[in-house]
Coordinates of C-alpha atoms in Angstrom, one line a residue:
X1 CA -4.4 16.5 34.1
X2 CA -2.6 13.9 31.9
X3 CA -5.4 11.8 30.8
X4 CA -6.4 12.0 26.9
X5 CA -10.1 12.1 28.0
X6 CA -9.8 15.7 29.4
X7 CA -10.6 17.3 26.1
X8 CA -13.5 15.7 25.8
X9 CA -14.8 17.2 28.9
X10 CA -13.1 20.7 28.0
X11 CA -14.9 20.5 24.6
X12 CA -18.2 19.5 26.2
X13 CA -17.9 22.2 28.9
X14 CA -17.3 25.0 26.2
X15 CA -19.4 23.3 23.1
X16 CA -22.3 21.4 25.1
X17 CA -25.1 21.9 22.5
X18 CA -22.8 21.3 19.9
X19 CA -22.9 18.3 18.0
X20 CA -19.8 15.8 18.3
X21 CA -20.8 12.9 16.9
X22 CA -23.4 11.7 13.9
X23 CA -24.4 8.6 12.0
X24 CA -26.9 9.2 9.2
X25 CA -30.0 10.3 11.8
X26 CA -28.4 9.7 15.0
X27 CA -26.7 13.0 16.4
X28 CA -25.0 12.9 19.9
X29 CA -24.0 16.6 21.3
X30 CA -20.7 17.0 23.5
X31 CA -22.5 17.1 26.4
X32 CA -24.5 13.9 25.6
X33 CA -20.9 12.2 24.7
X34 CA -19.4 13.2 27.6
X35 CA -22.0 12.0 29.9
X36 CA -22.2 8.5 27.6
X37 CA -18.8 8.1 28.0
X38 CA -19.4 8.7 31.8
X39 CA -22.0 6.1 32.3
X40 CA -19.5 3.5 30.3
X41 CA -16.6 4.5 32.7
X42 CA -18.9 3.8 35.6
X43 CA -20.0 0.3 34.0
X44 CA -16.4 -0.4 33.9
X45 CA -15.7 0.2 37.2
X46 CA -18.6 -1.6 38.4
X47 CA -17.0 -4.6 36.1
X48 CA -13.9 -4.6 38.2
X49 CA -11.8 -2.5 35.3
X50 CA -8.9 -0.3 37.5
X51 CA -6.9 1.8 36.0
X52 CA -4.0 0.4 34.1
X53 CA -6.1 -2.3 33.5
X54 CA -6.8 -3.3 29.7
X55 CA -10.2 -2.9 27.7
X56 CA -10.6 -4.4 24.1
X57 CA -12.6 -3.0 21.8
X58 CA -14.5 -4.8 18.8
X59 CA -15.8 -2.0 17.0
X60 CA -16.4 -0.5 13.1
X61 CA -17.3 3.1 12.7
X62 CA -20.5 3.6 14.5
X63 CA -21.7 6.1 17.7
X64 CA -20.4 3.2 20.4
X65 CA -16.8 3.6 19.4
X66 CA -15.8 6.8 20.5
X67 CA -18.7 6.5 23.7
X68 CA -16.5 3.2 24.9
X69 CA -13.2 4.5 23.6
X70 CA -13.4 7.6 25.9
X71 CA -15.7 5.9 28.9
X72 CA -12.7 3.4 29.1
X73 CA -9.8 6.3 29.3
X74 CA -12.0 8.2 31.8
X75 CA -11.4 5.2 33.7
X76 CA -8.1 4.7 33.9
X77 CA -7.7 1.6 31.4
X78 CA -6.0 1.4 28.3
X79 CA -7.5 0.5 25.2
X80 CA -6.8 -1.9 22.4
X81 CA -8.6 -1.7 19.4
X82 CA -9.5 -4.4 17.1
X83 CA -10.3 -5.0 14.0
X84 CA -13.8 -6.1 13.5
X85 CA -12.6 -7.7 10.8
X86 CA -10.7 -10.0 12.7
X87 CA -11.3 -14.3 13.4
X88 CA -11.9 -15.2 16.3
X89 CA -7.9 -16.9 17.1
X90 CA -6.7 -13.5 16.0
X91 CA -8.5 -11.7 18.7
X92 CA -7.9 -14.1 21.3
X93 CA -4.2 -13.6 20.4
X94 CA -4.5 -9.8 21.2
X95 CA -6.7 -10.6 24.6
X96 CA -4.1 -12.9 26.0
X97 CA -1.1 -11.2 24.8
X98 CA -2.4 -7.5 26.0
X99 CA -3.6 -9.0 28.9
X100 CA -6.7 -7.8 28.2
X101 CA -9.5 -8.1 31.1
X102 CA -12.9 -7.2 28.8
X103 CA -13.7 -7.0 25.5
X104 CA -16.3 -4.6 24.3
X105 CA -17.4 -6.0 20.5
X106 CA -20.3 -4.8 18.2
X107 CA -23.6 -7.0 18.8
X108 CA -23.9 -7.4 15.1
X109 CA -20.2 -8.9 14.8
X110 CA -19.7 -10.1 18.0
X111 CA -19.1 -13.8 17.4
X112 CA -15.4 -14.1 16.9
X113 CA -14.8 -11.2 20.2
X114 CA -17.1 -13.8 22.0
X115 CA -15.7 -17.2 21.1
X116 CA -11.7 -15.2 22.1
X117 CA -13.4 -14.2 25.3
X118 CA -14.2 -17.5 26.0
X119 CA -11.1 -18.8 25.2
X120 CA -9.0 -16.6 27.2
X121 CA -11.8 -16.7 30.1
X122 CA -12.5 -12.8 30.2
X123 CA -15.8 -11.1 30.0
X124 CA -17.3 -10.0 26.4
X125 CA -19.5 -7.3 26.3
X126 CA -21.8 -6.4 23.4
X127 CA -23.3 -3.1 22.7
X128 CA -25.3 -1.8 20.2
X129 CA -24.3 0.8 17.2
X130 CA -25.6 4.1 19.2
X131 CA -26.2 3.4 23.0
X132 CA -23.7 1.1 24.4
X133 CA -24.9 2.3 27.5
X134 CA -27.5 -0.3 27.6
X135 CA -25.4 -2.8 28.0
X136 CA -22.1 -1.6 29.5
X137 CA -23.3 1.7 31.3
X138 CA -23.5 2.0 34.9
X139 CA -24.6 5.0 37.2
X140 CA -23.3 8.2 35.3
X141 CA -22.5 10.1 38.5
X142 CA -20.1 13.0 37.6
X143 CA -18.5 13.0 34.9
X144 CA -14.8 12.5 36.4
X145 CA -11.6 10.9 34.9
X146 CA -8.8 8.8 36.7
X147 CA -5.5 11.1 36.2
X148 CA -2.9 9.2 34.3
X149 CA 0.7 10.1 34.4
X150 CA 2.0 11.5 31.0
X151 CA 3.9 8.2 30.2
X152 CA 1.0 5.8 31.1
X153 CA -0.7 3.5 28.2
X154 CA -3.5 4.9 26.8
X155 CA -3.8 2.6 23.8
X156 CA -2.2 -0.6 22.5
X157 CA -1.9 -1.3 19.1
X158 CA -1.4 -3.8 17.6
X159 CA 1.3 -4.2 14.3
X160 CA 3.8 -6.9 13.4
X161 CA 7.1 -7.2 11.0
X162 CA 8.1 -9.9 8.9
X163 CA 8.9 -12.0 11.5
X164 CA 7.2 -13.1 14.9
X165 CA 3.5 -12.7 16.1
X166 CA 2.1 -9.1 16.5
X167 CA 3.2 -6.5 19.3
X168 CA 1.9 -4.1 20.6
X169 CA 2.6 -0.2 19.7
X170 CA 2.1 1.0 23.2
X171 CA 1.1 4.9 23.2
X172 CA 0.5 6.9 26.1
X173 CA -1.6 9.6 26.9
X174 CA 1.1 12.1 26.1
X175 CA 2.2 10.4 22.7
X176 CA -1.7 10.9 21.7
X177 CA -2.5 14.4 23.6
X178 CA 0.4 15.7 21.7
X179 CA -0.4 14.5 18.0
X180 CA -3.7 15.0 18.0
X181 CA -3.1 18.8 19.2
X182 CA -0.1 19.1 16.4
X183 CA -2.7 17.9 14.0
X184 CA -5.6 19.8 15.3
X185 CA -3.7 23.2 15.3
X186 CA -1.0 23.2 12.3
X187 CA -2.4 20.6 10.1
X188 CA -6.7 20.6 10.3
X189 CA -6.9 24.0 11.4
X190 CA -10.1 23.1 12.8
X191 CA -12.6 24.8 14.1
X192 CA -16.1 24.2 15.8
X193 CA -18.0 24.8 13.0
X194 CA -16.1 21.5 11.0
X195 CA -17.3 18.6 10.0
X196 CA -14.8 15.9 10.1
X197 CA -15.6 13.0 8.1
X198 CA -15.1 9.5 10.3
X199 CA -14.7 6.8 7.6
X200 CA -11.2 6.0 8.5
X201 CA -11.5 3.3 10.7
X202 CA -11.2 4.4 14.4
X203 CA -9.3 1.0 15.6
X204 CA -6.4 2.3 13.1
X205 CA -4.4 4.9 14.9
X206 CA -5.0 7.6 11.6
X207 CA -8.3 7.9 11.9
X208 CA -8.4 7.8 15.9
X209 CA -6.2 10.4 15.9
X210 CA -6.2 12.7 13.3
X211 CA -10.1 12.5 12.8
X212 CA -11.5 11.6 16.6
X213 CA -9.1 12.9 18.7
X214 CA -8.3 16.1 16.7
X215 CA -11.6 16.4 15.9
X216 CA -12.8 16.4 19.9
X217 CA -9.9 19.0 20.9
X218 CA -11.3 21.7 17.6
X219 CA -14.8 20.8 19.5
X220 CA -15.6 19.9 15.7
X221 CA -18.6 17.3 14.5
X222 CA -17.4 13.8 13.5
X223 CA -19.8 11.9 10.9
X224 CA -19.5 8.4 10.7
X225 CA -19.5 6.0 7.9
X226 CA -19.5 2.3 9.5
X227 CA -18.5 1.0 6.1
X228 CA -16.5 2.9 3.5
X229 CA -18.2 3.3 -0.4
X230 CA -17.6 5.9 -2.6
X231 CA -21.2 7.0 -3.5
X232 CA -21.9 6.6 0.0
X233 CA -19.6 8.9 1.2
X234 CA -20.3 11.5 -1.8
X235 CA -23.5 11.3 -0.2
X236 CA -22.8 12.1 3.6
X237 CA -20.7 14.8 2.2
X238 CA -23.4 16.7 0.3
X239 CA -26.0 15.8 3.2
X240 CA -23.8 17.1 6.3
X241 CA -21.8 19.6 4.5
X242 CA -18.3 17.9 5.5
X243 CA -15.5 19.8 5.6
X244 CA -12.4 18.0 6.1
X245 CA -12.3 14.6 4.3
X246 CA -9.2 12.4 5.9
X247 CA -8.8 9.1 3.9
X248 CA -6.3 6.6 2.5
X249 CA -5.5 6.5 -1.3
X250 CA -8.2 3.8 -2.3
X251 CA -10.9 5.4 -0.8
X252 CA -10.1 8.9 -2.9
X253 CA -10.4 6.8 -6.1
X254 CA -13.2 5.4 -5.2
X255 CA -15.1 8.9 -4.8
X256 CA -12.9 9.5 -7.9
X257 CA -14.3 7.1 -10.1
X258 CA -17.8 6.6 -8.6
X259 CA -20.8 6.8 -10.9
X260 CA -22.4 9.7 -8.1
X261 CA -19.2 12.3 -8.9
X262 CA -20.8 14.5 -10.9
X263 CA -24.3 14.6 -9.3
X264 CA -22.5 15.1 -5.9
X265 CA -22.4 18.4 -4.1
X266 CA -18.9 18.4 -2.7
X267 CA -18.3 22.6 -2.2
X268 CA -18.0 22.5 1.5
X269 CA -15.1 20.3 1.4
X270 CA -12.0 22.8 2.5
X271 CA -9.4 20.3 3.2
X272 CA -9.0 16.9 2.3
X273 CA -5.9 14.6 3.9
X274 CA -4.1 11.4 2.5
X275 CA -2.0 9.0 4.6
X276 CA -1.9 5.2 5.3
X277 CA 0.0 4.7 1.6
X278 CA 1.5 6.9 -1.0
X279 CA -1.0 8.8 -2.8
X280 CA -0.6 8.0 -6.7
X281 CA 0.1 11.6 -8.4
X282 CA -2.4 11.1 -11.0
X283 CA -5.3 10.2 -8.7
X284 CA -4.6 13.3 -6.7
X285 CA -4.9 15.3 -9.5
X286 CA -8.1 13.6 -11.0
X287 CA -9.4 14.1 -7.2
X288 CA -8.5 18.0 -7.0
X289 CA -9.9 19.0 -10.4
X290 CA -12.8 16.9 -10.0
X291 CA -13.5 18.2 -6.4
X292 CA -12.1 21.4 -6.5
X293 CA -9.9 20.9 -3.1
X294 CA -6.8 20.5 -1.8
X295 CA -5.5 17.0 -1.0
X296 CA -2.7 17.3 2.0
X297 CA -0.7 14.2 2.2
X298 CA 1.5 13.1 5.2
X299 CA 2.9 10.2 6.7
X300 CA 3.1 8.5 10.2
X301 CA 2.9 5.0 11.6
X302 CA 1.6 2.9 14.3
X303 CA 4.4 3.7 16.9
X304 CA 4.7 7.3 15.8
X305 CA 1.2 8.1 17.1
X306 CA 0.5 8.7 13.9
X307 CA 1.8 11.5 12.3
X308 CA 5.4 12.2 11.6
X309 CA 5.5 14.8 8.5
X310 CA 3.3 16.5 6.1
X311 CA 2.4 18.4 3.6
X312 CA 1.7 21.4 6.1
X313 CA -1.5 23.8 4.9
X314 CA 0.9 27.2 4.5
X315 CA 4.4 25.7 2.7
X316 CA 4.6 24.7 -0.7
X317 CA 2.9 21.5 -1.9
X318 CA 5.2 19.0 -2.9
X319 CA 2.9 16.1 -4.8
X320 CA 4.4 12.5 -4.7
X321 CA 6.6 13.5 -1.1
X322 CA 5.3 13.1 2.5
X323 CA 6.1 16.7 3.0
X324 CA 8.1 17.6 6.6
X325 CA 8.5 17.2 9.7
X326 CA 5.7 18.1 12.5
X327 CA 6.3 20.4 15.1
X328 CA 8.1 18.3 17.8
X329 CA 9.0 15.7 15.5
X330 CA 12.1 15.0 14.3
X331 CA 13.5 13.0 10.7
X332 CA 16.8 11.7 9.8
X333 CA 17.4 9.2 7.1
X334 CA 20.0 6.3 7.8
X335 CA 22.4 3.6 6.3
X336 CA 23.1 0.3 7.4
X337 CA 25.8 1.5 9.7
X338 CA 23.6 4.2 11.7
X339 CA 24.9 7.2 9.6
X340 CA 23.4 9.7 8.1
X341 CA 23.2 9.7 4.5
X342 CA 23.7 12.8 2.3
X343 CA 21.1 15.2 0.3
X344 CA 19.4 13.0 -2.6
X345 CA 20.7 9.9 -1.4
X346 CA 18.3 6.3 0.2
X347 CA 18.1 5.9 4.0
X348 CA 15.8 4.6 6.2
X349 CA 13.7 7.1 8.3
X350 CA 14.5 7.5 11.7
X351 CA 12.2 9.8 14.1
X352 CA 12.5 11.0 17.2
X353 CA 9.9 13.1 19.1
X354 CA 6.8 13.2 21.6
X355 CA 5.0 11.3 19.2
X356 CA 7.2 8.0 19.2
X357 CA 5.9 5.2 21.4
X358 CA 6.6 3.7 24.3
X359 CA 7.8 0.7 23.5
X360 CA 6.4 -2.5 22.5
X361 CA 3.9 -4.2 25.1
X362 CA 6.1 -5.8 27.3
X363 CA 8.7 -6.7 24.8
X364 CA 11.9 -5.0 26.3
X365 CA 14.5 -6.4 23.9
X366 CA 11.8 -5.5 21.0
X367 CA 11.5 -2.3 22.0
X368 CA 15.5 -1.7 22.0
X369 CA 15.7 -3.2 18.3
X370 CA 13.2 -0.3 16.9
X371 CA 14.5 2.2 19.2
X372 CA 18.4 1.9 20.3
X373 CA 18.7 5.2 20.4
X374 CA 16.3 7.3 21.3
X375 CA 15.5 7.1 17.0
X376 CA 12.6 5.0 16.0
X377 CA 13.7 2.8 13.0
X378 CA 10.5 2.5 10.8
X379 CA 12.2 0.6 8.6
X380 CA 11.0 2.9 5.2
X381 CA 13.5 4.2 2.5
X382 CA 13.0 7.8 1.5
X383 CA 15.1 10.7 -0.1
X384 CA 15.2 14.0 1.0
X385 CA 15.7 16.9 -0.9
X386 CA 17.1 20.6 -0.8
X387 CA 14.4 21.8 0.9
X388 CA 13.8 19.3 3.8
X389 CA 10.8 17.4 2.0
X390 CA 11.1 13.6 2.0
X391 CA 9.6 11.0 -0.5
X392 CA 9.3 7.6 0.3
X393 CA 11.4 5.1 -2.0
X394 CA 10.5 1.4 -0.8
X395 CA 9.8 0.1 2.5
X396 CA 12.9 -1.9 4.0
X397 CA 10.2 -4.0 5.8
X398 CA 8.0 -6.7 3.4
X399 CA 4.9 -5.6 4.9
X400 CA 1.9 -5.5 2.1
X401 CA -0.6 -2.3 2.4
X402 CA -3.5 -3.7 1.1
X403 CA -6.3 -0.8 0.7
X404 CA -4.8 1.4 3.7
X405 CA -5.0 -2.2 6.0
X406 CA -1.5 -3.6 7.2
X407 CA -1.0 -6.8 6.0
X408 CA 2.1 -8.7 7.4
X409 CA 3.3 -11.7 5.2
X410 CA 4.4 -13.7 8.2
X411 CA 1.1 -14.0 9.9
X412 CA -0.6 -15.4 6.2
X413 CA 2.6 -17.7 6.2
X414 CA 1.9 -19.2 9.7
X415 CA -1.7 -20.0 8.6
X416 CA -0.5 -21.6 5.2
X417 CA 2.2 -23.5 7.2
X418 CA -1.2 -24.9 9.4
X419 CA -2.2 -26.7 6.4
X420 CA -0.8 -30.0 6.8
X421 CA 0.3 -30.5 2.9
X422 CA 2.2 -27.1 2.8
X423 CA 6.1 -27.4 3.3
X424 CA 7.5 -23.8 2.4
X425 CA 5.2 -20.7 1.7
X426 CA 5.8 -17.2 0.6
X427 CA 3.7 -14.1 1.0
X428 CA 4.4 -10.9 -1.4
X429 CA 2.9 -7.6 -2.5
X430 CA 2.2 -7.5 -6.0
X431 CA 0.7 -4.2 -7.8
X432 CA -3.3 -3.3 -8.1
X433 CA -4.9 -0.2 -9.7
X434 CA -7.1 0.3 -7.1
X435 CA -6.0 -1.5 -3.9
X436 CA -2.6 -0.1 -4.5
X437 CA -1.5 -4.0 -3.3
X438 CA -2.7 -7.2 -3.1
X439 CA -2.0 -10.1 -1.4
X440 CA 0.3 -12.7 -3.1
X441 CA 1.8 -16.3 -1.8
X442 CA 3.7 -19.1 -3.3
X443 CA 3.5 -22.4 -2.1
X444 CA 5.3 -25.6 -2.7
X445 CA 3.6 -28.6 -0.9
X446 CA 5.2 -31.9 0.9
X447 CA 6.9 -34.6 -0.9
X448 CA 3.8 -37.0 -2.2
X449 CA 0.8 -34.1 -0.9
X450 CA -1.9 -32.4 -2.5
X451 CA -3.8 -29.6 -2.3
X452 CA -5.1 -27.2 -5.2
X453 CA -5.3 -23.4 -5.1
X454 CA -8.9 -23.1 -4.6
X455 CA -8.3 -24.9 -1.1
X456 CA -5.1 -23.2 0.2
X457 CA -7.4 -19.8 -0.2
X458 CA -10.1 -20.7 1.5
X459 CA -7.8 -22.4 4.2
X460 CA -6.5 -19.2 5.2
X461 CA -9.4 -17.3 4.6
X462 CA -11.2 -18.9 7.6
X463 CA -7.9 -18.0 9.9
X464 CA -7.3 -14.2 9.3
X465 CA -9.3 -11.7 8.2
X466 CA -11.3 -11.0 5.3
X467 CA -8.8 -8.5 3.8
X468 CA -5.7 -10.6 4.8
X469 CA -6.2 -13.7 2.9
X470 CA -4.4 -14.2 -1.1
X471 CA -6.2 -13.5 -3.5
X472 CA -3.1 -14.7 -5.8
X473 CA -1.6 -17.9 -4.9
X474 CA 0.4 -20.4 -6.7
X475 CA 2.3 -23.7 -6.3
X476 CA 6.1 -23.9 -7.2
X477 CA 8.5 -27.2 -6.3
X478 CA 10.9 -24.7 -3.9
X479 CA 10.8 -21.1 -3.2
X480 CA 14.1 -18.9 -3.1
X481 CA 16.5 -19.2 -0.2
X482 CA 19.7 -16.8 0.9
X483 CA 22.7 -18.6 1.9
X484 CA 21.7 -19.6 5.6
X485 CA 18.6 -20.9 3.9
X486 CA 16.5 -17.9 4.9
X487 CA 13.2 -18.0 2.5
X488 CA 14.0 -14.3 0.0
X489 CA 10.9 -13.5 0.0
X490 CA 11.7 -10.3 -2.8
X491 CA 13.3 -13.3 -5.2
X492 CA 10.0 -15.6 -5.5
X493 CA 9.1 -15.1 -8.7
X494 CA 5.4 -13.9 -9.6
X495 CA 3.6 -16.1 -12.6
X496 CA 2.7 -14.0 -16.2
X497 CA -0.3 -11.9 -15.6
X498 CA 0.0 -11.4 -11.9
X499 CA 1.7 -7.3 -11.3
X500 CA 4.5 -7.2 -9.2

């Protein structure tokens, strides 16, 4: 059977006592997960959700997420995570453009999921932290899933360039079966007795597939942090002897550099994995010595399911590269033309494999732009040397990574451009020790307006997320424009004092 949720009712058949999912004192076995994630399929259907239809989901780290995220596959929907992060005309954006027929949100965050539901005139749901079947669960009755076709959606996710509104990544149940499998078996090595810790966020497709997903096919545990801190996590280590820590550069430092390092108990960590932005060498260094453990780092996006290459756990280490290619993925690098470019030399990387997307949610001449030819353009610039091993060089696309989170400068633009006194804006990366990047913009205001700094922040701080908004921003009289009067968005110049 083709649907994703089949290994968590193979895992629950052959590890039923076992447990499968934790948050500090609540412990949910496989066979209590799979019969959770029952009862929500059954409240689905008893909502009018078919299959094919779409399910959002408004949800941090906790129990719920992986209960709804699996009820909703067992019954034949598709699911598009959200940010909890996220204002309330972002969400509604995703609802209308996904097409979106429910929205499942935390109760403790549910406000923004709420007011978009209203908006788009679809039903909200809110569940709690460990038991959304009090709220969205219907009769469990067996614990059967809707068979999907292999090249079916089983999530949409959302992810944007420089220019337009967000699109949707849409992956299907074979894109996702595949990757977490490749992961699970030449990359975790898992097992049953791991611990996987969850403090990735699920709604991002590296920790939904390389921690949940991976982690249900090894019939390992998955323990949650709703809310990433370094001492904290020190701490859930130690308490629930973790042994595979998955995580994005900031979030090592942080454990790095956290008061709690030496007091911590770390010695059933066995593998520890980096992705979602290059991993400075010194960090992973500091982290190895400090920790005594190996730090594997790989690199995937949205559209590749995640995972495209790594670091793999039996070849040599190459710190500072994204390793290889994973089984059934392919990697070439590119020029300009389309051509391949020789040994040592800048292209972009282009893969190809069962991990690459579908398309774009219903965006057909989209979809032909990143793919032409059956080779996903993502739009990075890497080298690759002698032996195969790439290393990324810049990204051809402007988007900022801001503490593993995607932040696209058009989407802070359009909500700078809302503010009636702003004529041209510019969002940029600029450098930051921890965060890796940081969100930038320059502004130049209307002939005869005014606004100051202070308000231009906090106007886009109300419109996108918390991480989204600049914490940098500056007024200039014009910003830098090509020849066909295109804003150059890598020629605005950064004031003294402010890392590039």
């Amino acid at each position: 059977m083709a649907n994703l949720a089949q290994h968590l009712l193979d895992s629950a058949d052959e590890h039923g006592d076992r447990p499968a999912l934790r948050m500090d004192d609540a412990v949910l076995t496989y066979a209590g997960f799979r019969d959770a994630a029952a009862g929500v399929a059954a409240g689905l259907r008893a909502r009018g959700i078919a299959p094919g239809d779409r399910v959002g989901m408004v949800l941090p780290n906790v129990v719920s997420f992986p209960v709804v995220f699996y009820g909703a596959l067992m019954a034949g929907a598709a699911v598009v995570p959200m940010n909890p992060l996220l204002k309330a005309r972002e969400v509604e954006y995703y609802l209308r453009d996904s097409g979106a027929r429910l929205v499942v949100a935390l109760d403790s965050v549910a406000a923004a999921a709420e007011e978009a539901a209203a908006a788009v005139g679809v039903e909200a749901v809110t569940v709690g932290p460990v038991d959304p079947g009090e709220a969205l669960g219907g009769p469990a009755g067996d614990a059967g899933i809707v068979e999907r076709s292999d090249d079916e959606a089983a999530v949409i996710l959302y992810t944007s360039g420089t220019t337009g509104p967000p699109k949707g990544a849409e992956l299907t149940h074979a894109n996702l079966r595949g990757n977490a499998r490749t992961t699970q078996e030449t990359l975790l090595e898992g097992t049953p007795e791991d611990v996987i810790m969850g403090c990735l966020p699920l709604f991002h497709v590296f920790g939904l597939t390389c921690a949940l997903n991976a982690g249900v096919l090894a019939g390992a545990c998955l323990t949650l942090l709703p809310r990433f801190d370094g001492a904290k996590a020190l701490e859930v280590i130690e308490r629930d002897a973790v042994t595979v820590f998955e995580g994005v550069p900031t979030m090592f430092a942080a454990m790095l550099h956290s008061p709690d390092r030496d007091r911590s108990d770390v010695s059933s960590l066995r593998l520890c994995v980096s992705g979602g932005s290059a991993m400075p060498v010194e960090v992973m260094r500091g982290f190895e010595e400090a920790f005594d453990c190996i730090v594997l780092e790989g690199y995937g996006l949205s559209e590749t399911s995640p995972v495209a290459s790594f670091n793999h756990p039996h070849a040599e280490r190459k710190p500072g590269t994204i390793g290889t290619p994973i089984r059934g993925v392919e990697m070439r690098l590119l020029d300009d033309d389309g051509r391949d470019v020789g040994e040592g030399d800048v292209g972009e990387i282009a893969i190809r494999g069962e991990n690459v997307m579908k398309g774009y949610w219903q965006r057909p001449e989209e979809t032909a732009k990143a793919i032409p030819d059956g080779w996903f353009r993502t739009g990075d610039l890497a080298r690759r040397d002698a032996d195969g091993y790439y290393a990324i060089v810049d990204r051809k696309k402007e988007m900022i990574i801001r503490g593993g989170y995607n932040v696209y400068p058009r989407e802070i633009e359009e909500a700078l451009y809302e503010h009636p006194a702003v004529a041209e804006a510019a969002c940029v990366g600029v450098a930051h020790p921890d965060l890796g990047e940081e969100v930038a913009a320059a502004v130049a205001l209307k002939p005869g307006a005014e606004a100051d700094v202070d308000e231009l922040k906090a106007w886009v701080k109300e419109r996108v997320a918390a991480y989204k908004y600049p914490r940098h921003l500056w007024l200039v009289e014009a910003l830098p424009k090509g020849p066909t009067g295109k804003i150059l968005r890598r020629a605005v110049e950064v004031p003294a004092g402010v890392a590039r």
